[in-house]
Amino acid sequence: MANTQKRALITGITGQDGMYLAELLHEKDYQVYGLIRGQHNPKRHILEQHFPWVELLEGDLSDMGSLIAALEVSQPDEVYNLGAISFVALSFKQPELTGNITGLGALRLLEAIRVVDGGKGKMRYYQASTSELYGKVRETPQNELTPFHPRSPYGVAKGYAHFMTVNYRESYGIHASCGILFNHESPRRGYEFVTRKVTSSVARIKLGLQKELVLGNIDSQRDWGFAGDYVEGMWRMLQQDEPDDYVLATGVTHPISELLDLSFAEVGITDWKPYVKQDPRFMRPAEVDLLLGDPSKAKTKLGWEPKVKFPELVKMMVANDLEIEGKKELGSANSGA
Ligand code: F7E
């Protein structure tokens, strides 16, 4: 009997979205392949320990041959391109690298699909587009038709990847879709992003491990959702008969001050001002002031809706960081440090 198990290849599998998506696809009985880059990738052991059912393939978005090889080995029905230099602040410091990985990386993967799939139309493609494309926003809320005006090398590189995906769809008939995802967070979020920086610092302040939290511009507003909800939307896009582009967002925006209010309240601190400092080091050369997404197309066409609300998300992240930081403290106390 022919093997009907679906196969998926994920780039960026070591990130929060990659992990949630891998879990979702595993639950749906996919064979999951993950592209992993570099010698001694520090996150490799996390995947091997917690996701033993993922088959890791060595490769890099900057290396076309490795992408062709990964597609030939995995023969995926679905390819999710989540790999990127995704930290906006870093993209200002390393714009060329960002262009190469975040922008050209998508082109290489699309081109590899074109070559390996050979026009059979078997391999569907998901491109992780982003609300950073809207940048200096032309209208609020932002939807699929809102013009793009990116404000960082990251946003510009994502614009290239976005339009290249549309172009491969229109030129070669590849089932390629872009998810324009607004900020999405989780206990697996990297510590460099503002939500995790705040929740981990709040936990450390509560435990007496840190005195203050130093931030950049706290006037910006973001439409923050839960990453676990968003990967479901990615998957739904690739189950449609026709490829298309969709906004995934909550439809509610929050200032950073609200993130601070909720996070500090979780540890019983009502006035956070004495703990929070600002430093120009964390300011960006150009800022995205306000993002607010309109997810109505995803709701109507994909039946997708985010479940976790912002206060619940913050609660989940602070609780997780209290546990992690508490264990670290216990570890150092036991070692007599
Ligand atoms: O910044 C401000 C910062 O780095 C949010 C990525 O996943 O979402 C993310 O991009 C806001 C900005 O996320 C600090 O200036 C203040 O206004 O958490 P962030 P981001 O830049 O919105 C989009 C959708 C993506 O696609 C990206 O890949 O917070 N902010 N003080 C700070 N931000 C950071 N990181 N650190 C601070 O100390």
CSV table of C-alpha atoms and ligand atoms in Angstrom, one decimal:
chain,number,residue,atom,x,y,z
A,1,MET,CA,0.0,0.0,0.0
A,2,ALA,CA,1.3,3.5,-0.9
A,3,ASN,CA,2.5,5.6,2.0
A,4,THR,CA,-0.1,8.4,2.3
A,5,GLN,CA,1.6,10.1,5.3
A,6,LYS,CA,2.1,13.9,4.5
A,7,ARG,CA,5.5,15.3,4.7
A,8,ALA,CA,6.5,18.9,5.7
A,9,LEU,CA,9.8,20.7,5.7
A,10,ILE,CA,10.3,23.6,8.1
A,11,THR,CA,13.1,26.2,7.9
A,12,GLY,CA,13.6,28.1,11.1
A,13,ILE,CA,12.5,25.1,13.1
A,14,THR,CA,14.6,26.2,16.2
A,15,GLY,CA,12.5,29.3,16.6
A,16,GLN,CA,9.2,29.6,18.6
A,17,ASP,CA,7.0,29.3,15.5
A,18,GLY,CA,9.1,26.4,14.1
A,19,MET,CA,8.6,24.4,17.3
A,20,TYR,CA,4.8,25.1,17.6
A,21,LEU,CA,4.3,24.3,14.0
A,22,ALA,CA,6.4,21.1,14.2
A,23,GLU,CA,4.1,20.0,17.2
A,24,LEU,CA,1.0,20.8,15.3
A,25,LEU,CA,2.0,18.9,12.2
A,26,HIS,CA,3.2,15.9,14.3
A,27,GLU,CA,-0.2,15.8,16.0
A,28,LYS,CA,-1.7,15.7,12.5
A,29,ASP,CA,0.5,12.7,11.7
A,30,TYR,CA,2.9,14.5,9.3
A,31,GLN,CA,6.5,13.3,8.9
A,32,VAL,CA,8.3,16.5,9.9
A,33,TYR,CA,11.7,17.6,8.5
A,34,GLY,CA,13.6,20.5,9.9
A,35,LEU,CA,16.4,22.4,8.2
A,36,ILE,CA,19.1,23.1,10.7
A,37,ARG,CA,22.1,25.2,10.0
A,38,GLY,CA,25.7,25.6,11.3
A,39,GLN,CA,28.2,23.6,13.1
A,40,HIS,CA,27.3,23.0,16.7
A,41,ASN,CA,24.0,24.7,16.5
A,42,PRO,CA,23.2,25.4,20.2
A,43,LYS,CA,19.5,24.6,19.7
A,44,ARG,CA,20.1,21.2,18.1
A,45,HIS,CA,20.0,19.3,21.4
A,46,ILE,CA,16.6,20.9,22.3
A,47,LEU,CA,15.1,19.5,19.1
A,48,GLU,CA,16.8,16.1,19.5
A,49,GLN,CA,15.6,15.9,23.2
A,50,HIS,CA,12.1,17.2,22.9
A,51,PHE,CA,11.2,16.6,19.2
A,52,PRO,CA,12.8,13.2,18.5
A,53,TRP,CA,10.3,12.6,15.7
A,54,VAL,CA,11.7,15.5,13.7
A,55,GLU,CA,14.2,14.5,11.1
A,56,LEU,CA,16.9,17.2,11.0
A,57,LEU,CA,18.5,18.0,7.6
A,58,GLU,CA,21.6,20.1,7.5
A,59,GLY,CA,21.2,23.2,5.3
A,60,ASP,CA,21.3,26.9,5.1
A,61,LEU,CA,19.1,29.5,3.4
A,62,SER,CA,22.2,31.1,2.0
A,63,ASP,CA,23.2,27.8,0.3
A,64,MET,CA,21.1,26.9,-2.7
A,65,GLY,CA,22.6,23.4,-3.1
A,66,SER,CA,21.7,22.5,0.5
A,67,LEU,CA,18.1,23.6,-0.1
A,68,ILE,CA,17.8,21.4,-3.2
A,69,ALA,CA,19.3,18.5,-1.3
A,70,ALA,CA,16.9,19.0,1.6
A,71,LEU,CA,13.9,19.0,-0.8
A,72,GLU,CA,15.2,15.9,-2.6
A,73,VAL,CA,15.5,14.0,0.6
A,74,SER,CA,12.3,15.1,2.3
A,75,GLN,CA,10.1,15.3,-0.8
A,76,PRO,CA,7.7,17.5,1.2
A,77,ASP,CA,4.0,18.2,0.4
A,78,GLU,CA,4.4,21.4,2.4
A,79,VAL,CA,7.4,23.7,2.8
A,80,TYR,CA,7.2,26.4,5.6
A,81,ASN,CA,9.8,29.1,5.3
A,82,LEU,CA,10.1,30.5,8.8
A,83,GLY,CA,13.9,30.9,8.8
A,84,ALA,CA,15.1,34.5,8.9
A,85,ILE,CA,17.2,37.1,10.6
A,86,SER,CA,14.1,38.1,12.5
A,87,PHE,CA,15.3,40.6,15.1
A,88,VAL,CA,14.6,44.1,13.7
A,89,ALA,CA,17.3,45.8,15.8
A,90,LEU,CA,19.9,43.4,14.5
A,91,SER,CA,18.9,44.0,10.9
A,92,PHE,CA,20.1,47.6,11.2
A,93,LYS,CA,23.5,46.4,12.3
A,94,GLN,CA,23.8,43.6,9.7
A,95,PRO,CA,21.6,44.8,6.8
A,96,GLU,CA,23.5,42.8,4.1
A,97,LEU,CA,23.2,39.5,6.1
A,98,THR,CA,19.5,40.2,6.6
A,99,GLY,CA,19.0,40.8,2.9
A,100,ASN,CA,20.8,37.6,2.1
A,101,ILE,CA,19.0,35.3,4.6
A,102,THR,CA,15.6,36.9,5.1
A,103,GLY,CA,15.2,38.2,1.5
A,104,LEU,CA,17.3,36.1,-0.9
A,105,GLY,CA,16.8,33.0,1.2
A,106,ALA,CA,13.1,32.9,0.2
A,107,LEU,CA,14.0,33.2,-3.4
A,108,ARG,CA,16.5,30.3,-3.2
A,109,LEU,CA,13.9,28.1,-1.6
A,110,LEU,CA,11.3,29.0,-4.2
A,111,GLU,CA,13.8,28.4,-6.9
A,112,ALA,CA,14.8,25.1,-5.3
A,113,ILE,CA,11.1,24.1,-5.2
A,114,ARG,CA,10.7,25.0,-8.9
A,115,VAL,CA,13.7,22.8,-9.8
A,116,VAL,CA,13.0,19.8,-7.6
A,117,ASP,CA,9.2,19.8,-7.9
A,118,GLY,CA,9.7,20.2,-11.7
A,119,GLY,CA,6.2,21.6,-12.3
A,120,LYS,CA,4.3,18.7,-10.7
A,121,GLY,CA,2.7,21.1,-8.3
A,122,LYS,CA,3.2,18.7,-5.3
A,123,MET,CA,5.2,21.1,-3.0
A,124,ARG,CA,3.1,23.8,-1.4
A,125,TYR,CA,5.0,26.8,0.0
A,126,TYR,CA,4.3,29.1,3.0
A,127,GLN,CA,6.2,32.4,3.3
A,128,ALA,CA,6.4,34.0,6.7
A,129,SER,CA,5.6,37.6,5.8
A,130,THR,CA,5.2,40.2,8.6
A,131,SER,CA,3.3,43.2,9.8
A,132,GLU,CA,6.8,45.0,9.7
A,133,LEU,CA,6.0,45.4,6.0
A,134,TYR,CA,3.4,48.1,6.9
A,135,GLY,CA,6.1,50.1,8.9
A,136,LYS,CA,5.1,53.7,8.6
A,137,VAL,CA,1.5,52.7,8.3
A,138,ARG,CA,-0.7,54.2,5.6
A,139,GLU,CA,-4.0,53.2,7.3
A,140,THR,CA,-5.3,51.6,10.5
A,141,PRO,CA,-6.2,48.8,10.9
A,142,GLN,CA,-3.9,47.2,8.3
A,143,ASN,CA,-5.3,44.5,6.0
A,144,GLU,CA,-4.0,42.5,2.9
A,145,LEU,CA,-4.5,45.6,0.7
A,146,THR,CA,-2.8,48.2,2.9
A,147,PRO,CA,0.3,49.5,1.0
A,148,PHE,CA,3.7,48.5,2.4
A,149,HIS,CA,6.2,51.0,3.8
A,150,PRO,CA,8.8,49.0,5.7
A,151,ARG,CA,11.1,50.9,8.2
A,152,SER,CA,14.0,48.5,8.7
A,153,PRO,CA,16.4,46.3,6.6
A,154,TYR,CA,14.4,43.4,8.1
A,155,GLY,CA,11.1,44.8,6.8
A,156,VAL,CA,12.6,45.6,3.4
A,157,ALA,CA,14.1,42.1,3.1
A,158,LYS,CA,10.7,40.6,4.0
A,159,GLY,CA,9.1,42.8,1.3
A,160,TYR,CA,11.4,41.2,-1.3
A,161,ALA,CA,10.6,37.7,0.0
A,162,HIS,CA,6.8,38.5,0.0
A,163,PHE,CA,6.8,39.8,-3.6
A,164,MET,CA,9.0,37.0,-4.8
A,165,THR,CA,6.5,34.5,-3.4
A,166,VAL,CA,3.7,36.3,-5.2
A,167,ASN,CA,5.8,36.3,-8.3
A,168,TYR,CA,6.5,32.5,-8.2
A,169,ARG,CA,2.8,31.9,-7.6
A,170,GLU,CA,1.9,34.0,-10.7
A,171,SER,CA,4.8,32.9,-12.9
A,172,TYR,CA,5.1,29.2,-12.3
A,173,GLY,CA,1.7,28.3,-10.7
A,174,ILE,CA,3.4,27.3,-7.4
A,175,HIS,CA,0.9,26.9,-4.6
A,176,ALA,CA,2.7,29.7,-2.6
A,177,SER,CA,1.0,31.7,0.2
A,178,CYS,CA,2.1,34.5,2.4
A,179,GLY,CA,1.0,34.9,6.0
A,180,ILE,CA,1.3,38.5,7.0
A,181,LEU,CA,1.7,37.8,10.7
A,182,PHE,CA,1.5,40.5,13.4
A,183,ASN,CA,3.6,40.1,16.5
A,184,HIS,CA,3.2,36.8,18.1
A,185,GLU,CA,4.8,35.7,21.4
A,186,SER,CA,5.0,32.8,23.8
A,187,PRO,CA,7.1,31.3,26.6
A,188,ARG,CA,9.4,30.1,23.8
A,189,ARG,CA,10.1,33.6,22.5
A,190,GLY,CA,13.7,34.7,22.3
A,191,TYR,CA,15.0,37.0,25.1
A,192,GLU,CA,15.9,39.8,22.7
A,193,PHE,CA,12.2,40.6,21.9
A,194,VAL,CA,10.5,43.1,24.1
A,195,THR,CA,7.8,40.8,25.5
A,196,ARG,CA,10.2,38.2,26.7
A,197,LYS,CA,12.7,40.8,27.8
A,198,VAL,CA,10.0,42.3,30.0
A,199,THR,CA,8.6,39.0,31.4
A,200,SER,CA,12.0,37.5,32.2
A,201,SER,CA,13.2,40.7,33.8
A,202,VAL,CA,10.0,41.0,35.9
A,203,ALA,CA,10.5,37.5,37.1
A,204,ARG,CA,14.2,38.2,38.0
A,205,ILE,CA,13.2,41.5,39.7
A,206,LYS,CA,10.7,39.6,41.8
A,207,LEU,CA,13.3,36.9,42.7
A,208,GLY,CA,15.8,39.6,43.7
A,209,LEU,CA,18.1,38.6,40.8
A,210,GLN,CA,17.9,41.9,38.9
A,211,LYS,CA,17.3,45.5,40.0
A,212,GLU,CA,16.0,47.3,36.9
A,213,LEU,CA,14.7,46.8,33.4
A,214,VAL,CA,16.4,48.9,30.7
A,215,LEU,CA,14.3,49.5,27.5
A,216,GLY,CA,14.3,51.6,24.4
A,217,ASN,CA,11.3,53.4,23.0
A,218,ILE,CA,8.3,52.5,25.1
A,219,ASP,CA,5.8,54.5,23.1
A,220,SER,CA,5.2,52.0,20.4
A,221,GLN,CA,2.0,49.8,20.2
A,222,ARG,CA,1.7,46.3,18.9
A,223,ASP,CA,-1.0,43.8,18.1
A,224,TRP,CA,0.3,40.9,20.1
A,225,GLY,CA,-1.0,37.4,19.8
A,226,PHE,CA,0.0,33.9,20.9
A,227,ALA,CA,2.4,32.0,18.5
A,228,GLY,CA,0.6,28.7,19.2
A,229,ASP,CA,-2.5,30.1,17.6
A,230,TYR,CA,-0.7,31.6,14.6
A,231,VAL,CA,0.9,28.3,13.4
A,232,GLU,CA,-2.6,26.9,13.0
A,233,GLY,CA,-3.3,29.7,10.6
A,234,MET,CA,-0.2,28.9,8.6
A,235,TRP,CA,-1.3,25.3,8.2
A,236,ARG,CA,-4.8,26.3,7.1
A,237,MET,CA,-3.4,28.6,4.3
A,238,LEU,CA,-1.7,25.6,2.8
A,239,GLN,CA,-4.9,23.4,3.0
A,240,GLN,CA,-6.8,25.8,0.7
A,241,ASP,CA,-7.4,24.9,-3.0
A,242,GLU,CA,-6.0,28.2,-4.1
A,243,PRO,CA,-2.9,29.9,-2.7
A,244,ASP,CA,-3.4,33.5,-1.3
A,245,ASP,CA,-2.1,36.0,1.2
A,246,TYR,CA,-3.7,36.5,4.6
A,247,VAL,CA,-3.2,38.7,7.7
A,248,LEU,CA,-3.1,36.9,11.0
A,249,ALA,CA,-3.6,39.3,13.9
A,250,THR,CA,-5.8,39.7,17.0
A,251,GLY,CA,-7.4,43.0,15.9
A,252,VAL,CA,-6.4,44.7,19.3
A,253,THR,CA,-3.3,46.8,19.9
A,254,HIS,CA,-1.5,47.5,23.1
A,255,PRO,CA,1.1,50.1,24.2
A,256,ILE,CA,4.3,48.8,25.8
A,257,SER,CA,3.1,50.5,29.0
A,258,GLU,CA,0.3,48.0,29.1
A,259,LEU,CA,2.7,45.1,28.7
A,260,LEU,CA,4.6,46.6,31.7
A,261,ASP,CA,1.4,47.1,33.7
A,262,LEU,CA,0.2,43.5,33.2
A,263,SER,CA,3.7,41.9,33.7
A,264,PHE,CA,4.6,43.7,36.9
A,265,ALA,CA,1.0,43.1,38.3
A,266,GLU,CA,1.6,39.4,37.9
A,267,VAL,CA,4.3,39.7,40.6
A,268,GLY,CA,2.4,42.1,42.8
A,269,ILE,CA,4.1,45.3,41.7
A,270,THR,CA,1.6,48.1,40.8
A,271,ASP,CA,4.0,50.9,40.2
A,272,TRP,CA,6.7,49.8,37.7
A,273,LYS,CA,8.2,53.2,37.1
A,274,PRO,CA,11.0,52.9,39.7
A,275,TYR,CA,12.2,49.7,38.0
A,276,VAL,CA,12.1,50.8,34.4
A,277,LYS,CA,14.9,52.9,32.7
A,278,GLN,CA,15.3,53.9,29.1
A,279,ASP,CA,18.5,53.9,27.2
A,280,PRO,CA,19.1,55.2,23.6
A,281,ARG,CA,21.1,51.9,23.0
A,282,PHE,CA,17.8,50.2,22.5
A,283,MET,CA,16.3,52.8,20.2
A,284,ARG,CA,16.1,52.1,16.5
A,285,PRO,CA,17.1,54.4,13.7
A,286,ALA,CA,13.5,54.3,12.4
A,287,GLU,CA,10.6,53.0,14.4
A,288,VAL,CA,7.3,51.4,13.7
A,289,ASP,CA,4.9,53.3,15.9
A,290,LEU,CA,1.6,51.4,15.7
A,291,LEU,CA,0.5,48.1,14.3
A,292,LEU,CA,-3.1,46.9,14.4
A,293,GLY,CA,-4.2,44.1,12.1
A,294,ASP,CA,-7.5,43.3,10.5
A,295,PRO,CA,-7.8,39.5,10.4
A,296,SER,CA,-11.3,39.3,8.9
A,297,LYS,CA,-10.1,37.6,5.6
A,298,ALA,CA,-8.5,34.8,7.6
A,299,LYS,CA,-11.6,34.5,9.7
A,300,THR,CA,-13.9,34.3,6.7
A,301,LYS,CA,-11.8,32.2,4.4
A,302,LEU,CA,-9.7,30.0,6.7
A,303,GLY,CA,-12.1,29.9,9.7
A,304,TRP,CA,-9.1,31.1,11.8
A,305,GLU,CA,-9.4,33.0,15.0
A,306,PRO,CA,-6.8,33.6,17.7
A,307,LYS,CA,-7.8,32.1,21.0
A,308,VAL,CA,-5.4,33.5,23.6
A,309,LYS,CA,-6.0,37.1,24.7
A,310,PHE,CA,-3.1,39.5,25.6
A,311,PRO,CA,-3.6,39.3,29.5
A,312,GLU,CA,-3.6,35.5,29.3
A,313,LEU,CA,-0.5,35.5,27.1
A,314,VAL,CA,1.4,37.8,29.6
A,315,LYS,CA,0.3,35.7,32.5
A,316,MET,CA,1.6,32.5,30.7
A,317,MET,CA,5.0,34.1,29.9
A,318,VAL,CA,5.5,35.6,33.4
A,319,ALA,CA,4.6,32.2,35.1
A,320,ASN,CA,7.1,30.4,32.8
A,321,ASP,CA,9.8,32.9,33.5
A,322,LEU,CA,9.3,32.7,37.3
A,323,GLU,CA,9.7,29.0,37.0
A,324,ILE,CA,12.9,29.2,34.8
A,325,GLU,CA,14.5,31.9,36.9
A,326,GLY,CA,13.5,30.2,40.1
A,327,LYS,CA,15.3,27.0,39.1
A,328,LYS,CA,18.4,29.0,38.1
A,329,GLU,CA,18.4,30.6,41.5
A,330,LEU,CA,18.0,27.3,43.2
A,331,GLY,CA,20.8,25.8,41.1
A,332,SER,CA,23.3,28.5,42.0
A,333,ALA,CA,22.3,28.3,45.7
A,334,ASN,CA,22.9,24.5,45.6
A,335,SER,CA,26.3,24.9,44.0
A,336,GLY,CA,27.2,27.4,46.7
A,337,ALA,CA,27.7,30.2,44.1
B,1,F7E,O1,9.9,45.2,19.5
B,1,F7E,C1,10.2,48.3,21.3
B,1,F7E,C2,10.8,48.3,19.9
B,1,F7E,O2,11.7,43.5,19.1
B,1,F7E,C3,8.6,45.6,19.7
B,1,F7E,C4,9.6,40.3,15.3
B,1,F7E,O3,9.1,39.1,15.6
B,1,F7E,O4,7.4,41.3,15.3
B,1,F7E,C5,8.7,41.4,15.9
B,1,F7E,O5,9.3,42.7,15.6
B,1,F7E,C6,8.7,47.1,20.1
B,1,F7E,C7,9.5,48.0,19.1
B,1,F7E,O6,9.4,43.2,18.0
B,1,F7E,C8,12.9,47.5,23.6
B,1,F7E,O7,11.4,49.5,19.5
B,1,F7E,C9,11.4,49.1,23.4
B,1,F7E,O8,8.8,49.2,18.9
B,1,F7E,O9,9.7,42.8,20.4
B,1,F7E,P1,10.3,43.6,19.3
B,1,F7E,P2,9.2,43.9,16.6
B,1,F7E,O10,10.3,44.9,16.2
B,1,F7E,O11,7.8,44.5,16.6
B,1,F7E,C10,7.4,41.4,13.9
B,1,F7E,C11,6.0,41.1,13.5
B,1,F7E,C12,8.4,40.6,13.2
B,1,F7E,O12,8.2,40.1,12.1
B,1,F7E,C13,9.8,40.5,13.8
B,1,F7E,O13,10.5,39.4,13.3
B,1,F7E,O14,9.3,47.3,21.3
B,1,F7E,N1,11.2,48.2,22.4
B,1,F7E,N2,12.4,48.7,24.1
B,1,F7E,C14,12.1,47.2,22.5
B,1,F7E,N3,12.2,46.1,21.7
B,1,F7E,C15,13.2,45.3,22.1
B,1,F7E,N4,13.4,44.1,21.4
B,1,F7E,N5,14.0,45.5,23.2
B,1,F7E,C16,13.9,46.6,24.0
B,1,F7E,O15,14.6,46.8,24.9
